[in-house]
Short mmCIF file of C-alpha atoms and ligand atoms in Angstrom, two decimals:
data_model
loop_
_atom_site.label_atom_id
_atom_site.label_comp_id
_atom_site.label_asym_id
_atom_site.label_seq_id
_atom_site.Cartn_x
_atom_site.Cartn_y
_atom_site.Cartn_z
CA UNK A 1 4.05 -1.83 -9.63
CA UNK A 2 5.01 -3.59 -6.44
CA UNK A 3 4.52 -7.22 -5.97
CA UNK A 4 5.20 -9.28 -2.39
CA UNK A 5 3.84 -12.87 -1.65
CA UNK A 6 2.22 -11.42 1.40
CA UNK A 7 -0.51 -8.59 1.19
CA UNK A 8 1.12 -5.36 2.45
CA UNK A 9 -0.43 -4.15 5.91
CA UNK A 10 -0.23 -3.00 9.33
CA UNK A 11 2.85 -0.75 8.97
CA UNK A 12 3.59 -0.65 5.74
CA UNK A 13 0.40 -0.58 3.67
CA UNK A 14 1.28 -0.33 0.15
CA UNK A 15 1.17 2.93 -1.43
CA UNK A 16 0.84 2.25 -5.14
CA UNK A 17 -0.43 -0.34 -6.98
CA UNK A 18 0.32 -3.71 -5.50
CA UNK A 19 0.00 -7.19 -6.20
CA UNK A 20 0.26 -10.87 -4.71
CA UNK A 21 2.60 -12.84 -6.36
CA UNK A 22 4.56 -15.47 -5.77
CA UNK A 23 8.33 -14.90 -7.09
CA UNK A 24 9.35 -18.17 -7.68
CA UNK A 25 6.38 -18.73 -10.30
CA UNK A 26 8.18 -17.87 -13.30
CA UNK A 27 4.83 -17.57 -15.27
CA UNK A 28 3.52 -15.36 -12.90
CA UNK A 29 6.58 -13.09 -13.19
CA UNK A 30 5.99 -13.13 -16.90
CA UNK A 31 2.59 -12.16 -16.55
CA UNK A 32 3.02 -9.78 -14.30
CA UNK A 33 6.25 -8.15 -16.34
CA UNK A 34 3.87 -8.38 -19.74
CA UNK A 35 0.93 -6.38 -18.31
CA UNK A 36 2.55 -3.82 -16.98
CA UNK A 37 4.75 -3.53 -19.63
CA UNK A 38 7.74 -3.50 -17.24
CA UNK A 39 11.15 -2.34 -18.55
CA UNK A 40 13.31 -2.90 -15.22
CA UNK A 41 12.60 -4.78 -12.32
CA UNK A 42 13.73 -4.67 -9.14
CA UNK A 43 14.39 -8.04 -7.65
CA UNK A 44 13.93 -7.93 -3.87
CA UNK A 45 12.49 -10.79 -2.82
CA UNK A 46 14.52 -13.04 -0.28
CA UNK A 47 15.36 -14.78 2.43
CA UNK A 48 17.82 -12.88 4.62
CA UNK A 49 20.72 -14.53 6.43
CA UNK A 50 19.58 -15.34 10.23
CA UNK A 51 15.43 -16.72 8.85
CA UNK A 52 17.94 -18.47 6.08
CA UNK A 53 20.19 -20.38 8.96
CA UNK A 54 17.05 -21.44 10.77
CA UNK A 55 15.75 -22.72 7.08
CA UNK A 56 18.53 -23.09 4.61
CA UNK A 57 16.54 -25.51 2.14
CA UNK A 58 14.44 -22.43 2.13
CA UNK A 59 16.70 -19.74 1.47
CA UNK A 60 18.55 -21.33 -1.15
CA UNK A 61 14.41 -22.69 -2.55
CA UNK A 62 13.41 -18.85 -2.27
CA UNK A 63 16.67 -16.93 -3.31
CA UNK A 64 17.65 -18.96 -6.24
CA UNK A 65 14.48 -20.00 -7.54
CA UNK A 66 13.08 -16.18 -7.93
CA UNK A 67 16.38 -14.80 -9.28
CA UNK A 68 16.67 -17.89 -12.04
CA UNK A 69 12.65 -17.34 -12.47
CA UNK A 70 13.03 -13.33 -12.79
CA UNK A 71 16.28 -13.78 -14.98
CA UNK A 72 14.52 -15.63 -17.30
CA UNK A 73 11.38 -13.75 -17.81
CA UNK A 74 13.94 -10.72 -18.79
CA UNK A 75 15.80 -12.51 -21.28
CA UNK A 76 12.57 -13.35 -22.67
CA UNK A 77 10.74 -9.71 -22.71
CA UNK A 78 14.01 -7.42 -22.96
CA UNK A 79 13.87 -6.04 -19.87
CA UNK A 80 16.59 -5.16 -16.91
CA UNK A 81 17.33 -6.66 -13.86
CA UNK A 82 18.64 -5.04 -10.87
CA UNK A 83 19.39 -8.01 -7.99
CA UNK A 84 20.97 -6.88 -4.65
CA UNK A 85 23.76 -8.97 -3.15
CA UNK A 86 25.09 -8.10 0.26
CA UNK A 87 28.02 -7.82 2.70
CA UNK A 88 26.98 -11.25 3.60
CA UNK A 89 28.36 -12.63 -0.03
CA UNK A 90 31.49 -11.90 2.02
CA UNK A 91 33.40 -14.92 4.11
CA UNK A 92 35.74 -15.30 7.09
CA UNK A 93 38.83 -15.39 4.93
CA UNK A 94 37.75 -12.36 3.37
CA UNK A 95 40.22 -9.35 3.76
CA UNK A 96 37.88 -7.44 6.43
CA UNK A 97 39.03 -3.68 6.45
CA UNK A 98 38.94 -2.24 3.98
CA UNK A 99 37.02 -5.77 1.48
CA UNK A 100 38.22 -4.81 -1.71
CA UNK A 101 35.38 -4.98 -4.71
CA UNK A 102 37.26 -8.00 -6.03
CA UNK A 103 38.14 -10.32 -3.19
CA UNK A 104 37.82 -14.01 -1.98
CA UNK A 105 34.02 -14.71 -1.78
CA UNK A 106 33.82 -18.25 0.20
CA UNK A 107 30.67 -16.80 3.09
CA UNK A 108 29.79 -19.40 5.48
CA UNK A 109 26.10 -18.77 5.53
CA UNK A 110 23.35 -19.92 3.21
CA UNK A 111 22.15 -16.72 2.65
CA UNK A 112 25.66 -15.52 1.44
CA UNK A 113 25.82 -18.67 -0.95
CA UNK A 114 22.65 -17.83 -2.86
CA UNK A 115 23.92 -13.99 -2.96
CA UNK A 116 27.22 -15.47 -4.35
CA UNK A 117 25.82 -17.76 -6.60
CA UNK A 118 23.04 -15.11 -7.01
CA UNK A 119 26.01 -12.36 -8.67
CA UNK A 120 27.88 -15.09 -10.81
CA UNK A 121 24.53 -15.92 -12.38
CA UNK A 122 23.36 -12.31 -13.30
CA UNK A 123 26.87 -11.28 -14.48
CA UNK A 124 26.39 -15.27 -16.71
CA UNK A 125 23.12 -13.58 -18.08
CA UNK A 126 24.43 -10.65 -18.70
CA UNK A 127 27.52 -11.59 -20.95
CA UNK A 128 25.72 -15.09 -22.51
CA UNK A 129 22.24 -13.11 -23.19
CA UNK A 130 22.85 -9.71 -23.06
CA UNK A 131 20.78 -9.17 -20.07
CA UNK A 132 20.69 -5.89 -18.72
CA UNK A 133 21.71 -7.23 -14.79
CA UNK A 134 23.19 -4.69 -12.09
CA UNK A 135 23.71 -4.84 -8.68
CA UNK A 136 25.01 -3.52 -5.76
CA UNK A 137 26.05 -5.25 -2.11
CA UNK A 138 24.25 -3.77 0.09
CA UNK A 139 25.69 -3.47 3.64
CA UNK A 140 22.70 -3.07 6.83
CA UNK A 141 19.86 -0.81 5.99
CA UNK A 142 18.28 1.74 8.57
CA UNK A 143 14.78 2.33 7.74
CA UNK A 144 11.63 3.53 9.87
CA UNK A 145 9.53 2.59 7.34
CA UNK A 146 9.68 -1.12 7.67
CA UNK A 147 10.39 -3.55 10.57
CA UNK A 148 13.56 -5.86 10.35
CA UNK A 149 13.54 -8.57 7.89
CA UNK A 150 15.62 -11.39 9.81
CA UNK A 151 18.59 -10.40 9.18
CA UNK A 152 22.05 -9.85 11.12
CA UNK A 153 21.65 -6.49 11.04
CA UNK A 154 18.45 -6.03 12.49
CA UNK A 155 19.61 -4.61 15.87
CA UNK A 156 20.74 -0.98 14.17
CA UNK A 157 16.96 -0.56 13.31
CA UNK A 158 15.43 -2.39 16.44
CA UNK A 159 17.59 -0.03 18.67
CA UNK A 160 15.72 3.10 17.68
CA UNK A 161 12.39 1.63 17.94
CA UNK A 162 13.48 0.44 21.36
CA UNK A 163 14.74 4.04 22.33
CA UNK A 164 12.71 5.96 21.35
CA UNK A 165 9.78 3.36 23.21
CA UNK A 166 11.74 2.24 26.37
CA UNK A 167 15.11 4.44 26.50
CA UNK A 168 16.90 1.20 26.40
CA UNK A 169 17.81 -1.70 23.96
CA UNK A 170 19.26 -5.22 24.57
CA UNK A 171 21.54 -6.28 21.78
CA UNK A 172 22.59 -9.53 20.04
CA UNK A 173 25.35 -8.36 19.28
CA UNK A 174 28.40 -7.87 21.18
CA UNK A 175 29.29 -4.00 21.54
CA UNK A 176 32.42 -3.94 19.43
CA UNK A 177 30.69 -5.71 16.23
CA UNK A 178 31.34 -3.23 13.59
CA UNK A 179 29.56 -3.54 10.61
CA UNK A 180 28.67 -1.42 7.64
CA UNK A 181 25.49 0.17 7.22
CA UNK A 182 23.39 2.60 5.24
CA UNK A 183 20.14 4.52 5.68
CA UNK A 184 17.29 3.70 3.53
CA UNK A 185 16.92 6.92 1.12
CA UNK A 186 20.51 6.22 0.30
CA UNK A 187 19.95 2.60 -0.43
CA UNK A 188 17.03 3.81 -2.83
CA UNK A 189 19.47 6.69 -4.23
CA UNK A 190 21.88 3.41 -5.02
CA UNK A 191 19.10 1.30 -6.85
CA UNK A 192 18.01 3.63 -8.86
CA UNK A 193 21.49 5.47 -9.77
CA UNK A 194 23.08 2.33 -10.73
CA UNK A 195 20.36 1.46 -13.08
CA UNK A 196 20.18 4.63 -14.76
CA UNK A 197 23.91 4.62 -14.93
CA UNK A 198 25.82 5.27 -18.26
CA UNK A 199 26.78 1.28 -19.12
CA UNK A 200 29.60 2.41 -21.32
CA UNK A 201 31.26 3.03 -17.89
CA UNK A 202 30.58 -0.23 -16.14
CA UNK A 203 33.19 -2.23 -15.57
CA UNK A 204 31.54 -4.22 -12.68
CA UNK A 205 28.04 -5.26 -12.29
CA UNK A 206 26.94 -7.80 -10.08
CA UNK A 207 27.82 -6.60 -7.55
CA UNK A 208 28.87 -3.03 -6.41
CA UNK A 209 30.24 -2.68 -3.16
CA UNK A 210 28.27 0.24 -1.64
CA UNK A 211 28.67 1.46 2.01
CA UNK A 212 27.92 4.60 4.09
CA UNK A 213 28.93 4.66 7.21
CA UNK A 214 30.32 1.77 9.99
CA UNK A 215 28.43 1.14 13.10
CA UNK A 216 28.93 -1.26 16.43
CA UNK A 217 26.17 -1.32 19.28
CA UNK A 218 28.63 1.17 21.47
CA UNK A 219 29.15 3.43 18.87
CA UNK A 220 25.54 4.06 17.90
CA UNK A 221 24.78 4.01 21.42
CA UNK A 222 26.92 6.81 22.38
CA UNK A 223 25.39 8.83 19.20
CA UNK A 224 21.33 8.17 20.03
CA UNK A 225 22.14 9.08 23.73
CA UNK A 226 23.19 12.71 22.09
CA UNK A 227 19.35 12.75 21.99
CA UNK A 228 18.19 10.96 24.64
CA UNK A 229 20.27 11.17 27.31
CA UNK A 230 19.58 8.05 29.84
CA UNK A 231 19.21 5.90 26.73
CA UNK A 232 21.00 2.57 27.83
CA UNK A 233 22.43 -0.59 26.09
CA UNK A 234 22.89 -4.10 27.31
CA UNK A 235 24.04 -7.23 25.48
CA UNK A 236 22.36 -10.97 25.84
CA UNK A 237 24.50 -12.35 22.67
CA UNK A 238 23.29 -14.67 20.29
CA UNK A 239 26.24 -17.09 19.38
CA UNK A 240 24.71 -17.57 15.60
CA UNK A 241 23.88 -13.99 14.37
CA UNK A 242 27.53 -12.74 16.40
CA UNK A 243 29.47 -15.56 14.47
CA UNK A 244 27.48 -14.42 11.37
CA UNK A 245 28.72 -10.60 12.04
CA UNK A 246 32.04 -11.76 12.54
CA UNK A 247 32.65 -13.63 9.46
CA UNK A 248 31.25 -10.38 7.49
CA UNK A 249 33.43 -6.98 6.62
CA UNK A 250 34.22 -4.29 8.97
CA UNK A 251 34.45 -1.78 6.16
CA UNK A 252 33.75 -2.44 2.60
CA UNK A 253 35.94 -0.54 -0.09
CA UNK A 254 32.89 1.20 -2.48
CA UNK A 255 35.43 3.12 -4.99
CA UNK A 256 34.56 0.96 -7.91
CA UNK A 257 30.53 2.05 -7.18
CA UNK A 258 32.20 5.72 -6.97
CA UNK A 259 34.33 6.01 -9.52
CA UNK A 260 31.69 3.73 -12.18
CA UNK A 261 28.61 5.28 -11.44
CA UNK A 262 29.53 8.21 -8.80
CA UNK A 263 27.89 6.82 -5.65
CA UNK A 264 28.09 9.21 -2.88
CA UNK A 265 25.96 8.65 0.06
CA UNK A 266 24.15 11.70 1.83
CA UNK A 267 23.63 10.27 5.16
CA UNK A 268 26.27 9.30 7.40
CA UNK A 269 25.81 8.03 11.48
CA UNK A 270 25.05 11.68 12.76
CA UNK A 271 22.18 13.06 10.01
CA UNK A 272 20.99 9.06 10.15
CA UNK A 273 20.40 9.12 13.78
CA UNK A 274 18.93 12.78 13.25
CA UNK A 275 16.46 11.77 10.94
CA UNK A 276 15.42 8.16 12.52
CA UNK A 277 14.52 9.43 16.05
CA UNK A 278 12.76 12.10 14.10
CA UNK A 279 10.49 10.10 12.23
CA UNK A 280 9.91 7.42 14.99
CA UNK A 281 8.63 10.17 17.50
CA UNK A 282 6.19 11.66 15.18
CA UNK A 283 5.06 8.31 14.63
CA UNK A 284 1.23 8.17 14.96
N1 NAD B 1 17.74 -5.39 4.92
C1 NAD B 1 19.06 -5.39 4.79
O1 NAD B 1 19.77 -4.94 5.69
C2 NAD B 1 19.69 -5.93 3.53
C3 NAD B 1 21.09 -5.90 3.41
C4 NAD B 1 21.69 -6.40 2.26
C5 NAD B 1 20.92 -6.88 1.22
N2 NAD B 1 19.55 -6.90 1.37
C6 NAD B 1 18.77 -7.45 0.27
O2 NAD B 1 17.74 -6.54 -0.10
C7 NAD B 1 16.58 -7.29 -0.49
C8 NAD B 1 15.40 -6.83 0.31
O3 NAD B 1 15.65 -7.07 1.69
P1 NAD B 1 14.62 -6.61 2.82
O4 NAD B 1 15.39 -6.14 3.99
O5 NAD B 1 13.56 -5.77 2.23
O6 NAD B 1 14.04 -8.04 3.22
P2 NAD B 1 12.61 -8.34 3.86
O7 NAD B 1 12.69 -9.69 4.48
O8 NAD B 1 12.16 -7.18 4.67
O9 NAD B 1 11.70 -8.38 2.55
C9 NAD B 1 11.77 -9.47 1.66
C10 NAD B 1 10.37 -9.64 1.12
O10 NAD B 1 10.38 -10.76 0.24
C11 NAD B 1 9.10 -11.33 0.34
N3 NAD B 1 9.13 -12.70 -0.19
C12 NAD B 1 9.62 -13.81 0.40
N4 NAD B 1 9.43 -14.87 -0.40
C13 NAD B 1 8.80 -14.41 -1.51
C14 NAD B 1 8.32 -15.03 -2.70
N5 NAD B 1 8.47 -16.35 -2.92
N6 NAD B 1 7.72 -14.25 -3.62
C15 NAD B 1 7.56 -12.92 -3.44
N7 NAD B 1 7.99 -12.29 -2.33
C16 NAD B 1 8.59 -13.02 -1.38
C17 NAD B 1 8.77 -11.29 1.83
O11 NAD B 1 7.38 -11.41 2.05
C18 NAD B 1 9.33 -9.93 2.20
O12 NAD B 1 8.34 -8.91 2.17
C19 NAD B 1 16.94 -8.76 -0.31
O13 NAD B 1 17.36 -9.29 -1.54
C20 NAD B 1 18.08 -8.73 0.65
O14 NAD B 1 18.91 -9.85 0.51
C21 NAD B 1 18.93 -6.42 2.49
#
């Protein structure tokens, strides 16, 4: 079952069975985990990094308080806990290319903090309570099934929508800002892999560094206008979401998520690209 504090709708009606709940309510989590019985859940609720530097009593309220709450309610019913953390748990004194899985962790957002903070307390549950925690950082995710949640990465799904409506996109982001990135059935491949993984073989868990491919606004540029030829890009930069991107990696090292639980991405920036502008002009 899927829960959200906001009622699915518009775009993204939900498809199963669905209910309101507020995350941070630990007794509603532990309601919600008894009826259905749950034996994993998937904690996805958050703030994400540029709605957390607008708000960061907010981000740290939401992101901490849901994770403790959900945490909690598992070492209570038995249950596991998958929690992702991000590139943004990453810092500007953080080796950037390639960020090794263990590295200096010292981001300089609030968002990264809580996913920081977020990793050290799963990994605490995990060896004080035998808690059942896994996670993976995720780096941008490419979806068409969704519209951006606020975060830095936002522009490599805005700039299809904006192709495929306008054949051109204005980016926050200056053209050279290369960050990683992954498509969305790969980033659901991940979650559920690394949870069904053989734990006898997990050295890591909170969190796997998982990546597919590296994009910056010229580079993905050049690729969409292999489909749409007059496509253009220009650049009005916002100074907090580029400083943001620049403290993050340019290429995260995911060989511990390869060689622990064989991670191996399908889509990379071509058959992403492919697929998007597919799915966004059959759009009804
Ligand atoms: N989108 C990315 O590029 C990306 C990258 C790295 C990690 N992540 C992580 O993946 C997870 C999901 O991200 P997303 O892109 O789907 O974010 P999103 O903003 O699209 O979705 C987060 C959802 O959490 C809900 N929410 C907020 N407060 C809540 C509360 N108190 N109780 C219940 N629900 C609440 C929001 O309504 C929203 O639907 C987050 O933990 C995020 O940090 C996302």
């Amino acid at each position: 079952m899927a829960t959200d504090i906001r009622h699915p709708g518009g775009d993204a009606p939900a498809d199963g069975p669905f209910q309101v709940l507020d995350a941070t309510d630990p007794k509603a989590v532990g309601q919600a985990v008894m009826r259905h019985r749950a034996d994993t859940v998937y904690h996805l609720a958050a703030i994400l990094s540029a709605i957390g530097e607008k708000d960061p009593r907010l981000a740290w309220h939401v992101n901490m308080t849901s994770l403790e709450a959900v945490l909690e309610v598992a070492r209570e019913q038995g249950c596991a806990v998958f929690t992702p953390s991000s590139i943004g748990a990453f810092g500007p004194n953080t080796p950037k290319d390639p960020t090794p899985q263990d590295t200096i962790m010292r981001p300089s957002t609030m968002y990264g903090i809580t996913k920081v903070a977020g990793e050290l307390l799963c990994d605490y549950y995990h060896t004080r309570y035998g808690v059942d925690t896994r996670g993976v950082r995720f780096p941008g995710l490419i979806s068409y099934g969704a519209p951006p949640g606020g975060g830095t990465t936002d522009w490599a799904v805005d700039i299809f929508y904006q192709a495929v409506e306008h054949g051109r996109y204005t980016c926050f982001l200056g053209p050279d800002a290369q960050l990683d990135m992954m498509y969305m059935p790969d980033a659901i491949d991940a979650l559920l892999q690394i949870m069904e993984a053989d734990a006898s073989r997990l050295v890591h868990r909170n969190a796997f560094n998982v990546t597919a491919m590296q994009l910056t606004p010229e580079g993905l540029s050049a690729v969409i206008r292999e489909h749409i030829p007059g496509f253009t890009i220009e650049y009005d930069v916002d100074p907090v979401r580029q400083a943001i991107a620049d403290s993050w990696p340019d290429r995260i090292d995911d060989s511990a998520a390869r060689a622990e639980w064989d991670w191996n991405p399908k889509f990379d920036t071509a058959a992403m690209t492919a697929d998007m502008l597919e799915h966004l002009r059959h759009r009804d």
